[in-house]
């Protein structure tokens, strides 16, 4: 507690500044997610405060971020679509998934898995981050142009025929669920189907229109129509916002340009009484917990989204810990990764209960906090309190912000979040992979696969596929390196052979095999070729294992197979320099001492040669 208040002035200024930077982004991310600006603000308040209080990075400012919002957007739209386009019906399930993601983060921290996040390959992270930027850009083009498909009645009307089919299917589904879809009630079912009202059909058509234009691919398909129906006022508000954000930075960075753009463009729209589209109304008063998460909980509703919740947890962990590393570099401190994950999980869990979208450690806001004097957890807590005060006092004013202004802010976020470092490196990375006649970099291939799949298919599966491909390529490379650096030569070609007075024939009958690298499933096939490389005249094989630090189960059985083949040929096998892990695993299944007795295991190559010299008479 003493440390918490050791830098009150710096923490207050850092927290207030970071909170001001967070405000427009929180509103924009909330709108982008599909739950509205209030959800973004609630997420920023609770995650910022509780992640700071319980986390392991003193200067970190947390809240909704671009990657977390992009994944949340997919989750939200998917769950709403499966609930007939009804947000109220879908909301408890959405928030339950967010809560589950937060609890999983707490679990990751409690199990001390934070240290393993660093093993995610850079090409996967790079492709994902660039995809996030592309998704944000594509999905914000329509609001920047002032085009909202659900409000385009001519477009919605094109879905009315399909909407009648969907509405009829819903009638049948409801009656089946209520056990009314039986022969004696068939007339009532037909009557109900015949009296589907125009509002019901319109609602279904509107939902279908929204589905058709959702996501990156849907937005791309809708752009031609959006251009035809461009709202010039909304377009000018969005472009003006973008211009101020980039232009004001050239004047000064002391005041957040995003906040300046928000105030100036909103002031113009409200002051001149322009006919613009405002964001959803932000309710005034205290946030209220959504108890339907618990009262209406159904395991069957949440089960399909378990993997999605895990993805949110892992993404939030990566996002937060990367920001923690940035904070460490700036403050010359060391964060506690597992404690940070617990803090982020608590923040996300509480935010979900109150209806907020999930978030993570935010790099820009953290940098602003540190640069403004923040040094302790108090700064992140102050940022959350500031946003809470804004919610209580400025909710009605914030509700007048033009939607186009937030779209303009998100365009700059999308541009900024892309991994330009990874993109710039594409031409210079070595082309180590050959696909038919084409040579390309394996890392570039992974990045592009994750980028394309994330953008146009599924963020969750794209990362999983990227990890699998990266792992396979890594194992192939490691196996090849082990095979290429390992050698088998007769003793006569070995420099040490001259130190002993061996007959020439003996030198030709002793073979030395070096294994340089781990013996695992990626290198076993090359190792098993050992038996075929040794001529029939061989009497002794010395396996030099000083450079083999690890052996998995595949490697274990591979070496057992080779030893059986050599034993059948009457070849004596000696081990030199067996390390701890391989020795332990070989002892567990009896390779040592059944195949290789302890008398055939040596600490040095010289000792093995001395044994060969003493026992040479057994071979002649």
Coordinates of C-alpha atoms in Angstrom, one line a residue:
X1 CA 0.0 0.0 0.0
X2 CA 2.9 2.3 0.8
X3 CA 4.4 1.8 -2.7
X4 CA 0.9 2.4 -4.3
X5 CA 0.9 6.0 -3.1
X6 CA 4.6 6.7 -3.5
X7 CA 4.2 8.7 -6.7
X8 CA 0.7 10.2 -6.4
X9 CA 1.3 13.3 -8.5
X10 CA 2.9 11.4 -11.4
X11 CA 0.4 8.6 -11.3
X12 CA -2.5 11.0 -11.2
X13 CA -1.3 12.9 -14.3
X14 CA -0.3 9.7 -16.1
X15 CA -3.7 8.0 -15.3
X16 CA -5.8 11.1 -16.3
X17 CA -3.8 11.4 -19.6
X18 CA -4.2 7.7 -20.4
X19 CA -7.9 7.9 -19.5
X20 CA -8.4 10.8 -21.9
X21 CA -6.6 8.9 -24.7
X22 CA -8.7 5.8 -23.9
X23 CA -12.1 7.5 -24.0
X24 CA -12.6 7.9 -27.8
X25 CA -11.1 4.5 -28.5
X26 CA -13.3 2.8 -25.9
X27 CA -16.4 4.3 -27.6
X28 CA -15.2 3.4 -31.0
X29 CA -14.3 -0.1 -30.1
X30 CA -17.7 -0.5 -28.5
X31 CA -19.5 0.6 -31.6
X32 CA -17.3 -1.6 -33.8
X33 CA -17.9 -4.7 -31.7
X34 CA -21.7 -4.5 -32.3
X35 CA -22.6 -4.0 -28.6
X36 CA -22.5 -0.2 -28.7
X37 CA -20.4 2.6 -27.1
X38 CA -21.6 1.8 -23.6
X39 CA -20.1 -1.7 -23.8
X40 CA -16.7 -0.2 -24.9
X41 CA -16.8 2.3 -22.0
X42 CA -17.7 -0.3 -19.4
X43 CA -14.9 -2.5 -20.7
X44 CA -12.4 0.3 -20.4
X45 CA -13.6 1.2 -16.9
X46 CA -13.5 -2.2 -15.3
X47 CA -10.6 -3.7 -17.1
X48 CA -8.4 -0.6 -16.5
X49 CA -9.1 -0.5 -12.8
X50 CA -9.1 -4.2 -11.9
X51 CA -6.2 -5.3 -14.2
X52 CA -4.1 -2.5 -12.7
X53 CA -5.1 -3.5 -9.1
X54 CA -4.5 -7.2 -9.4
X55 CA -2.0 -7.3 -12.3
X56 CA 1.8 -7.8 -12.5
X57 CA 2.8 -4.7 -14.5
X58 CA 2.8 -1.5 -12.5
X59 CA 2.4 1.0 -15.3
X60 CA 0.1 -1.0 -17.6
X61 CA -3.1 0.7 -18.8
X62 CA -5.7 -1.9 -20.0
X63 CA -8.9 -1.7 -21.8
X64 CA -10.5 -2.7 -25.2
X65 CA -7.9 -3.1 -27.9
X66 CA -8.1 -3.6 -31.7
X67 CA -7.2 -7.3 -31.7
X68 CA -9.6 -8.1 -28.8
X69 CA -12.4 -6.1 -30.4
X70 CA -11.9 -7.7 -33.8
X71 CA -12.3 -11.2 -32.3
X72 CA -15.2 -10.0 -30.1
X73 CA -16.9 -8.6 -33.2
X74 CA -16.8 -12.1 -34.8
X75 CA -18.1 -13.7 -31.6
X76 CA -20.9 -11.1 -31.2
X77 CA -22.1 -11.3 -34.8
X78 CA -22.0 -15.1 -34.9
X79 CA -24.1 -15.4 -31.7
X80 CA -26.6 -12.8 -32.7
X81 CA -27.0 -14.5 -36.1
X82 CA -27.8 -17.8 -34.3
X83 CA -30.4 -16.1 -32.2
X84 CA -32.6 -14.7 -35.0
X85 CA -30.8 -11.4 -35.1
X86 CA -32.1 -10.5 -31.6
X87 CA -29.3 -8.8 -29.5
X88 CA -31.3 -9.0 -26.3
X89 CA -31.7 -12.7 -26.7
X90 CA -28.0 -13.2 -27.6
X91 CA -26.5 -10.9 -25.0
X92 CA -26.4 -13.3 -22.0
X93 CA -24.6 -15.9 -24.2
X94 CA -22.2 -13.3 -25.5
X95 CA -21.3 -12.0 -22.1
X96 CA -21.0 -15.6 -20.8
X97 CA -18.4 -16.3 -23.5
X98 CA -16.5 -13.1 -22.4
X99 CA -16.7 -14.1 -18.8
X100 CA -15.4 -17.6 -19.6
X101 CA -12.5 -16.0 -21.5
X102 CA -11.7 -14.0 -18.4
X103 CA -11.9 -17.0 -16.1
X104 CA -9.6 -18.9 -18.5
X105 CA -7.1 -16.1 -18.3
X106 CA -7.1 -16.4 -14.5
X107 CA -6.6 -20.1 -15.0
X108 CA -3.6 -19.5 -17.3
X109 CA -2.0 -17.3 -14.7
X110 CA -2.8 -19.6 -11.8
X111 CA -1.2 -22.5 -13.7
X112 CA 1.8 -20.3 -14.4
X113 CA 1.5 -20.6 -18.2
X114 CA 2.3 -16.9 -18.8
X115 CA 5.9 -17.7 -19.6
X116 CA 4.9 -20.0 -22.5
X117 CA 3.1 -17.2 -24.5
X118 CA 6.5 -16.1 -25.8
X119 CA 6.8 -19.3 -27.8
X120 CA 4.2 -18.2 -30.3
X121 CA 6.1 -17.6 -33.6
X122 CA 6.5 -14.1 -34.8
X123 CA 5.0 -14.8 -38.3
X124 CA 1.7 -15.9 -36.7
X125 CA 1.6 -12.8 -34.5
X126 CA 2.5 -10.6 -37.5
X127 CA -0.1 -12.1 -39.8
X128 CA -2.7 -11.8 -37.1
X129 CA -2.0 -8.2 -36.3
X130 CA -2.0 -7.1 -39.9
X131 CA -5.3 -9.0 -40.4
X132 CA -6.8 -7.1 -37.5
X133 CA -5.8 -3.9 -39.2
X134 CA -7.3 -5.0 -42.6
X135 CA -10.5 -6.2 -40.9
X136 CA -11.0 -2.9 -39.1
X137 CA -10.3 -0.9 -42.3
X138 CA -12.7 -3.0 -44.4
X139 CA -15.5 -3.1 -41.8
X140 CA -15.3 0.7 -41.3
X141 CA -15.5 1.7 -45.0
X142 CA -19.3 1.4 -45.0
X143 CA -19.8 3.8 -42.0
X144 CA -17.2 6.1 -43.3
X145 CA -19.3 6.3 -46.5
X146 CA -22.4 6.8 -44.4
X147 CA -24.0 3.6 -45.7
X148 CA -25.8 1.3 -43.3
X149 CA -27.2 -1.8 -45.1
X150 CA -30.0 -2.4 -42.5
X151 CA -31.3 1.1 -43.2
X152 CA -31.3 0.7 -47.0
X153 CA -34.9 -0.4 -47.5
X154 CA -34.4 -1.1 -51.2
X155 CA -31.5 -3.5 -50.3
X156 CA -33.4 -5.0 -47.4
X157 CA -36.4 -5.7 -49.7
X158 CA -34.3 -8.0 -51.9
X159 CA -34.1 -10.4 -48.9
X160 CA -37.9 -10.6 -48.2
X161 CA -38.4 -13.8 -50.1
X162 CA -35.6 -15.5 -48.2
X163 CA -36.9 -13.9 -45.0
X164 CA -40.3 -15.6 -45.4
X165 CA -38.5 -19.0 -45.6
X166 CA -36.4 -18.2 -42.5
X167 CA -39.5 -17.0 -40.6
X168 CA -41.4 -20.2 -41.5
X169 CA -38.4 -22.3 -40.4
X170 CA -38.5 -20.3 -37.1
X171 CA -42.2 -21.1 -36.6
X172 CA -41.5 -24.8 -37.1
X173 CA -38.5 -24.7 -34.9
X174 CA -40.4 -23.0 -32.1
X175 CA -43.3 -25.4 -32.3
X176 CA -41.0 -28.4 -32.3
X177 CA -39.3 -27.0 -29.2
X178 CA -42.7 -26.6 -27.5
X179 CA -43.9 -30.1 -28.6
X180 CA -46.7 -28.5 -30.7
X181 CA -45.5 -29.8 -34.1
X182 CA -47.7 -32.9 -34.0
X183 CA -50.5 -34.0 -36.3
X184 CA -53.4 -32.9 -34.2
X185 CA -52.0 -29.3 -34.0
X186 CA -51.0 -29.2 -37.7
X187 CA -53.9 -27.0 -38.7
X188 CA -52.9 -24.4 -36.0
X189 CA -49.3 -24.6 -37.3
X190 CA -50.3 -23.9 -40.8
X191 CA -52.6 -21.1 -39.7
X192 CA -49.7 -19.5 -37.8
X193 CA -47.4 -19.8 -40.8
X194 CA -50.0 -18.2 -43.1
X195 CA -50.3 -15.2 -40.8
X196 CA -46.6 -14.2 -40.6
X197 CA -46.9 -10.4 -40.4
X198 CA -45.0 -7.8 -42.5
X199 CA -43.0 -6.6 -39.5
X200 CA -41.8 -10.2 -38.8
X201 CA -40.8 -10.6 -42.5
X202 CA -39.1 -7.1 -42.4
X203 CA -37.2 -8.0 -39.2
X204 CA -35.9 -11.2 -40.8
X205 CA -35.0 -9.4 -44.0
X206 CA -33.1 -6.7 -42.1
X207 CA -31.2 -9.4 -40.2
X208 CA -30.3 -11.2 -43.4
X209 CA -29.1 -7.9 -45.0
X210 CA -26.9 -7.3 -42.0
X211 CA -25.5 -10.8 -42.1
X212 CA -24.7 -10.5 -45.8
X213 CA -22.7 -7.3 -45.3
X214 CA -21.0 -8.3 -42.1
X215 CA -17.3 -9.0 -41.7
X216 CA -14.5 -8.2 -44.1
X217 CA -15.9 -10.1 -47.1
X218 CA -19.4 -8.8 -46.6
X219 CA -18.1 -5.2 -46.5
X220 CA -16.1 -5.7 -49.7
X221 CA -19.2 -7.0 -51.5
X222 CA -21.2 -4.0 -50.2
X223 CA -18.7 -1.3 -51.2
X224 CA -20.1 -0.7 -54.7
X225 CA -23.6 -0.2 -53.4
X226 CA -22.2 2.0 -50.6
X227 CA -20.5 4.2 -53.1
X228 CA -23.7 4.6 -55.1
X229 CA -25.5 5.6 -51.9
X230 CA -22.7 7.7 -50.3
X231 CA -23.8 10.2 -47.6
X232 CA -21.5 13.1 -48.2
X233 CA -22.0 14.6 -44.8
X234 CA -21.0 11.4 -43.0
X235 CA -18.0 11.0 -45.4
X236 CA -16.8 14.5 -44.7
X237 CA -17.1 14.0 -40.9
X238 CA -15.0 10.8 -41.1
X239 CA -12.4 12.3 -43.4
X240 CA -12.1 15.4 -41.3
X241 CA -11.5 13.2 -38.2
X242 CA -8.8 11.3 -40.0
X243 CA -7.2 14.5 -41.2
X244 CA -7.1 16.0 -37.7
X245 CA -5.7 12.9 -36.1
X246 CA -2.7 12.8 -38.4
X247 CA -2.4 16.5 -38.8
X248 CA -2.5 17.5 -35.1
X249 CA 0.3 15.1 -34.3
X250 CA 2.6 17.3 -36.4
X251 CA 1.7 20.3 -34.3
X252 CA 2.1 18.7 -30.8
X253 CA 1.9 15.3 -29.2
X254 CA 1.2 16.8 -25.7
X255 CA -2.5 16.6 -26.4
X256 CA -3.9 13.3 -27.8
X257 CA -4.9 14.0 -31.4
X258 CA -7.7 11.4 -31.3
X259 CA -9.4 13.4 -28.5
X260 CA -8.9 16.7 -30.4
X261 CA -10.5 15.1 -33.5
X262 CA -13.4 13.8 -31.5
X263 CA -14.1 17.1 -29.8
X264 CA -13.7 19.3 -32.9
X265 CA -15.7 17.2 -35.4
X266 CA -18.4 16.4 -32.8
X267 CA -18.5 20.1 -32.0
X268 CA -18.9 21.1 -35.6
X269 CA -21.7 18.5 -36.2
X270 CA -23.7 19.5 -33.0
X271 CA -22.9 23.3 -33.2
X272 CA -24.1 23.6 -36.8
X273 CA -27.1 21.4 -36.2
X274 CA -26.1 19.0 -39.0
X275 CA -28.3 16.0 -39.8
X276 CA -25.8 13.3 -38.9
X277 CA -26.2 9.8 -37.5
X278 CA -25.2 9.8 -33.8
X279 CA -23.9 6.8 -31.9
X280 CA -26.2 4.7 -29.7
X281 CA -27.4 6.5 -26.5
X282 CA -25.1 6.0 -23.5
X283 CA -27.2 5.4 -20.4
X284 CA -26.5 7.6 -17.4
X285 CA -26.2 6.3 -13.9
X286 CA -24.3 3.4 -12.4
X287 CA -23.6 0.2 -14.4
X288 CA -25.9 -2.7 -13.5
X289 CA -24.7 -6.3 -13.5
X290 CA -26.3 -8.5 -16.1
X291 CA -27.5 -11.4 -13.9
X292 CA -29.0 -13.2 -16.9
X293 CA -25.5 -14.6 -17.4
X294 CA -26.2 -16.8 -14.4
X295 CA -30.0 -17.1 -14.3
X296 CA -30.4 -17.9 -18.0
X297 CA -27.2 -20.0 -18.3
X298 CA -27.4 -23.0 -20.5
X299 CA -24.4 -25.2 -21.1
X300 CA -25.6 -26.2 -24.6
X301 CA -25.7 -22.5 -25.6
X302 CA -22.1 -21.9 -24.5
X303 CA -20.4 -25.2 -25.5
X304 CA -19.9 -24.3 -29.2
X305 CA -17.9 -21.2 -28.1
X306 CA -15.5 -22.8 -25.6
X307 CA -12.6 -22.7 -28.1
X308 CA -13.5 -19.1 -29.0
X309 CA -13.4 -18.1 -25.3
X310 CA -9.9 -19.8 -25.1
X311 CA -8.8 -17.8 -28.1
X312 CA -10.0 -14.6 -26.4
X313 CA -8.0 -15.6 -23.3
X314 CA -4.8 -16.4 -25.2
X315 CA -5.1 -13.3 -27.5
X316 CA -5.6 -11.1 -24.4
X317 CA -2.6 -12.8 -22.8
X318 CA -0.4 -12.2 -25.8
X319 CA -1.6 -8.6 -26.2
X320 CA -1.1 -7.8 -22.5
X321 CA 2.3 -9.5 -22.1
X322 CA 3.7 -7.8 -25.2
X323 CA 2.7 -4.5 -23.7
X324 CA 4.3 -5.5 -20.4
X325 CA 7.6 -6.0 -22.3
X326 CA 7.3 -2.5 -23.7
X327 CA 6.6 -1.1 -20.3
X328 CA 9.6 -3.0 -18.9
X329 CA 11.9 -1.5 -21.5
X330 CA 10.7 2.0 -20.7
X331 CA 10.8 1.7 -16.9
X332 CA 13.8 -0.7 -16.6
X333 CA 11.6 -2.9 -14.4
X334 CA 10.5 -6.6 -14.7
X335 CA 6.8 -7.5 -14.9
X336 CA 5.3 -10.7 -13.4
X337 CA 3.6 -12.5 -16.3
X338 CA 1.4 -14.9 -14.4
X339 CA 0.2 -12.3 -12.0
X340 CA -0.5 -10.0 -15.0
X341 CA -2.7 -12.8 -16.6
X342 CA -4.7 -13.1 -13.3
X343 CA -5.2 -9.4 -13.2
X344 CA -6.3 -9.2 -16.8
X345 CA -8.6 -12.2 -16.2
X346 CA -10.3 -10.5 -13.2
X347 CA -10.7 -7.3 -15.2
X348 CA -12.3 -9.1 -18.2
X349 CA -14.5 -11.2 -15.9
X350 CA -15.9 -8.2 -14.0
X351 CA -16.3 -6.2 -17.3
X352 CA -18.3 -9.1 -18.8
X353 CA -20.7 -9.3 -15.8
X354 CA -21.5 -5.5 -16.3
X355 CA -21.8 -5.9 -20.1
X356 CA -18.4 -4.6 -21.2
X357 CA -16.4 -5.9 -24.1
X358 CA -13.1 -7.7 -23.3
X359 CA -9.7 -6.0 -23.5
X360 CA -6.0 -6.3 -22.7
X361 CA -3.0 -4.3 -22.0
X362 CA -3.0 -1.3 -24.5
X363 CA 0.5 -0.3 -25.7
X364 CA -0.2 3.3 -26.7
X365 CA -2.1 4.1 -23.5
X366 CA 0.6 2.4 -21.4
X367 CA 3.3 4.5 -23.2
X368 CA 1.3 7.7 -22.6
X369 CA 1.0 6.8 -18.9
X370 CA 4.7 6.2 -18.4
X371 CA 5.6 9.3 -20.5
X372 CA 3.3 11.4 -18.3
X373 CA 4.8 10.3 -15.0
X374 CA 2.9 7.1 -14.1
X375 CA 5.0 4.6 -12.1
X376 CA 2.6 2.5 -10.0
X377 CA -0.6 0.6 -10.2
X378 CA -2.5 3.7 -9.0
X379 CA -2.1 5.2 -12.5
X380 CA -4.2 2.5 -14.2
X381 CA -6.8 2.6 -11.4
X382 CA -7.1 6.4 -11.9
X383 CA -7.6 6.0 -15.6
X384 CA -10.5 3.7 -14.9
X385 CA -12.0 6.1 -12.3
X386 CA -11.7 9.0 -14.8
X387 CA -13.7 7.0 -17.4
X388 CA -16.3 6.1 -14.7
X389 CA -16.7 9.9 -13.9
X390 CA -17.2 10.5 -17.7
X391 CA -19.9 7.8 -17.7
X392 CA -21.7 9.3 -14.8
X393 CA -21.5 13.0 -15.8
X394 CA -21.0 13.1 -19.6
X395 CA -23.1 10.2 -20.9
X396 CA -25.8 12.3 -22.5
X397 CA -23.2 14.6 -24.1
X398 CA -21.2 11.6 -25.4
X399 CA -24.4 10.2 -27.0
X400 CA -24.3 13.0 -29.5
X401 CA -21.0 12.0 -31.0
X402 CA -21.4 11.2 -34.7
X403 CA -21.0 7.6 -35.7
X404 CA -18.8 8.7 -38.7
X405 CA -16.3 10.4 -36.3
X406 CA -15.8 7.1 -34.4
X407 CA -15.5 5.3 -37.8
X408 CA -12.7 7.8 -38.8
X409 CA -10.9 7.1 -35.5
X410 CA -11.1 3.4 -36.1
X411 CA -9.7 3.8 -39.6
X412 CA -6.5 5.3 -38.0
X413 CA -6.5 2.5 -35.5
X414 CA -6.7 -0.1 -38.3
X415 CA -3.8 1.6 -40.1
X416 CA -1.7 1.8 -36.9
X417 CA -2.2 -1.7 -35.7
X418 CA -0.8 -3.5 -38.8
X419 CA 2.7 -5.0 -38.4
X420 CA 4.7 -2.9 -40.8
X421 CA 8.0 -4.3 -39.5
X422 CA 6.9 -7.8 -40.6
X423 CA 5.6 -6.5 -43.9
X424 CA 8.8 -4.6 -44.7
X425 CA 10.9 -7.7 -44.0
X426 CA 9.1 -9.8 -46.7
X427 CA 11.6 -9.2 -49.5
X428 CA 14.7 -9.8 -47.4
X429 CA 13.7 -13.0 -45.7
X430 CA 15.6 -16.1 -47.0
X431 CA 13.6 -18.3 -49.4
X432 CA 14.0 -21.6 -47.6
X433 CA 10.9 -23.4 -48.9
X434 CA 10.3 -24.9 -52.3
X435 CA 6.7 -25.6 -53.5
X436 CA 7.1 -27.2 -56.9
X437 CA 9.0 -24.7 -59.1
X438 CA 8.4 -21.8 -56.6
X439 CA 10.9 -20.8 -53.9
X440 CA 9.6 -18.7 -51.0
X441 CA 10.2 -17.9 -47.4
X442 CA 8.5 -20.3 -45.0
X443 CA 8.0 -17.4 -42.5
X444 CA 6.4 -15.2 -45.2
X445 CA 4.1 -18.1 -46.2
X446 CA 3.0 -18.6 -42.6
X447 CA 2.3 -14.8 -42.2
X448 CA 0.3 -14.6 -45.4
X449 CA -1.7 -17.7 -44.6
X450 CA -2.7 -16.3 -41.2
X451 CA -3.3 -12.9 -42.7
X452 CA -5.7 -14.2 -45.5
X453 CA -7.5 -16.8 -43.3
X454 CA -7.9 -14.3 -40.5
X455 CA -9.3 -11.6 -42.8
X456 CA -11.7 -13.6 -44.9
X457 CA -12.5 -16.7 -43.0
X458 CA -12.0 -17.1 -39.2
X459 CA -9.6 -15.4 -36.8
X460 CA -9.7 -18.3 -34.4
X461 CA -8.9 -21.1 -36.8
X462 CA -6.4 -19.0 -38.7
X463 CA -4.2 -18.7 -35.7
X464 CA -4.5 -22.4 -34.9
X465 CA -3.6 -23.3 -38.5
X466 CA -0.7 -20.8 -38.4
X467 CA 0.7 -22.4 -35.2
X468 CA 0.4 -25.9 -36.7
X469 CA 2.2 -25.0 -39.9
X470 CA 4.9 -23.0 -38.1
X471 CA 5.4 -26.0 -35.7
X472 CA 5.6 -28.5 -38.6
X473 CA 8.1 -26.3 -40.5
X474 CA 10.2 -25.8 -37.4
X475 CA 10.3 -29.5 -36.7
X476 CA 11.2 -30.3 -40.3
X477 CA 14.0 -27.7 -40.2
X478 CA 15.3 -29.0 -36.8
X479 CA 15.2 -32.6 -38.0
X480 CA 17.1 -31.7 -41.2
X481 CA 19.7 -29.8 -39.2
X482 CA 20.2 -32.8 -36.9
X483 CA 20.5 -35.1 -39.9
X484 CA 22.8 -32.9 -41.9
X485 CA 25.1 -32.2 -38.9
X486 CA 25.2 -35.8 -37.9
X487 CA 27.9 -38.0 -39.5
X488 CA 29.0 -41.6 -39.7
X489 CA 32.6 -42.4 -40.6
X490 CA 35.0 -45.3 -40.2
X491 CA 37.6 -44.8 -37.4
X492 CA 40.4 -44.6 -40.0
X493 CA 39.0 -41.1 -41.1
X494 CA 38.8 -39.9 -37.5
X495 CA 41.7 -37.7 -36.2
X496 CA 41.8 -39.5 -32.9
X497 CA 42.6 -42.9 -34.5
X498 CA 46.3 -42.1 -34.8
X499 CA 46.6 -41.7 -31.0
X500 CA 46.1 -45.5 -30.6
X501 CA 48.2 -48.2 -32.2
X502 CA 45.3 -49.8 -34.1
X503 CA 45.8 -52.3 -36.9
X504 CA 44.5 -50.8 -40.2
X505 CA 41.9 -53.6 -40.5
X506 CA 40.5 -52.7 -37.1
X507 CA 40.3 -49.0 -38.1
X508 CA 38.1 -50.0 -41.0
X509 CA 35.8 -52.1 -38.9
X510 CA 35.0 -49.5 -36.2
X511 CA 32.5 -46.8 -37.2
X512 CA 31.9 -43.5 -35.3
X513 CA 28.4 -42.0 -35.5
X514 CA 27.8 -38.4 -34.2
X515 CA 24.3 -37.3 -33.4
X516 CA 24.3 -33.5 -33.2
X517 CA 20.9 -32.3 -32.1
X518 CA 17.7 -33.7 -30.5
X519 CA 16.5 -37.1 -31.6
X520 CA 12.7 -36.6 -32.0
X521 CA 10.0 -37.6 -34.4
X522 CA 11.2 -35.0 -37.0
X523 CA 14.6 -36.6 -37.3
X524 CA 14.0 -40.3 -36.6
X525 CA 13.8 -41.4 -40.3
X526 CA 17.3 -40.0 -41.0
X527 CA 18.6 -41.7 -37.9
X528 CA 17.1 -45.0 -38.8
X529 CA 19.0 -44.9 -42.1
X530 CA 22.1 -45.5 -39.9
X531 CA 21.6 -49.2 -40.1
X532 CA 21.7 -49.1 -43.9
X533 CA 24.8 -46.9 -43.9
X534 CA 27.0 -49.3 -42.0
X535 CA 28.7 -52.0 -44.1
X536 CA 28.6 -55.7 -43.4
X537 CA 32.3 -55.6 -42.4
X538 CA 31.6 -53.4 -39.4
X539 CA 32.3 -54.9 -36.0
X540 CA 31.9 -51.9 -33.6
X541 CA 29.8 -48.7 -33.8
X542 CA 30.6 -45.9 -31.4
X543 CA 27.5 -43.6 -30.9
X544 CA 28.7 -40.2 -29.8
X545 CA 25.8 -38.6 -28.0
X546 CA 27.4 -35.5 -26.3
X547 CA 25.4 -33.2 -28.6
X548 CA 22.1 -35.0 -28.2
X549 CA 20.3 -33.1 -25.4
X550 CA 16.8 -34.5 -25.9
X551 CA 15.1 -37.7 -27.1
X552 CA 11.3 -38.1 -27.4
X553 CA 9.3 -41.4 -27.6
X554 CA 9.7 -41.6 -31.4
X555 CA 13.5 -41.1 -31.0
X556 CA 13.5 -43.7 -28.2
X557 CA 11.9 -46.4 -30.4
X558 CA 14.0 -45.4 -33.4
X559 CA 17.2 -46.0 -31.5
X560 CA 15.8 -49.3 -30.2
X561 CA 15.0 -50.4 -33.7
X562 CA 18.6 -49.5 -34.9
X563 CA 20.2 -51.3 -32.0
X564 CA 18.1 -54.5 -32.7
X565 CA 19.3 -54.4 -36.4
X566 CA 22.9 -53.9 -35.3
X567 CA 22.7 -56.6 -32.7
X568 CA 21.3 -59.1 -35.3
X569 CA 24.3 -58.3 -37.4
X570 CA 26.7 -59.0 -34.5
X571 CA 27.8 -55.4 -34.3
X572 CA 29.0 -54.2 -30.8
X573 CA 27.5 -50.7 -29.9
X574 CA 29.2 -48.3 -27.5
X575 CA 27.6 -45.1 -26.1
X576 CA 29.8 -42.0 -25.5
X577 CA 28.7 -38.9 -23.5
X578 CA 25.0 -39.8 -22.9
X579 CA 23.3 -36.8 -21.4
X580 CA 20.8 -36.9 -18.5
X581 CA 17.4 -36.9 -20.2
X582 CA 18.2 -39.4 -23.0
X583 CA 19.9 -41.7 -20.4
X584 CA 16.9 -41.6 -18.1
X585 CA 14.3 -42.3 -20.8
X586 CA 16.5 -45.2 -22.2
X587 CA 16.7 -46.7 -18.7
X588 CA 12.9 -46.6 -18.3
X589 CA 12.3 -49.0 -21.2
X590 CA 15.4 -51.1 -20.7
X591 CA 17.6 -50.0 -23.7
X592 CA 20.1 -49.5 -20.9
X593 CA 21.2 -52.1 -19.8
X594 CA 19.4 -54.7 -21.9
X595 CA 20.8 -53.5 -25.3
X596 CA 23.7 -51.4 -24.0
X597 CA 25.2 -52.6 -20.7
X598 CA 26.7 -50.0 -18.4
X599 CA 30.2 -51.3 -19.3
X600 CA 29.5 -50.1 -22.9
X601 CA 28.8 -46.5 -21.8
X602 CA 31.7 -44.1 -21.6
X603 CA 32.2 -40.5 -20.5
X604 CA 34.7 -39.7 -23.2
X605 CA 35.5 -40.8 -26.8
X606 CA 39.1 -41.6 -25.7
X607 CA 37.8 -44.0 -23.0
X608 CA 35.7 -45.9 -25.6
X609 CA 38.7 -46.3 -27.9
X610 CA 40.7 -47.7 -25.0
X611 CA 38.0 -50.2 -24.4
X612 CA 38.0 -51.2 -28.1
X613 CA 41.8 -51.7 -28.0
X614 CA 41.6 -53.9 -24.9
X615 CA 38.8 -56.0 -26.4
X616 CA 40.1 -56.1 -30.0
X617 CA 41.2 -59.7 -29.6
X618 CA 37.5 -60.7 -29.4
X619 CA 37.2 -59.6 -33.1
X620 CA 40.1 -61.5 -34.5

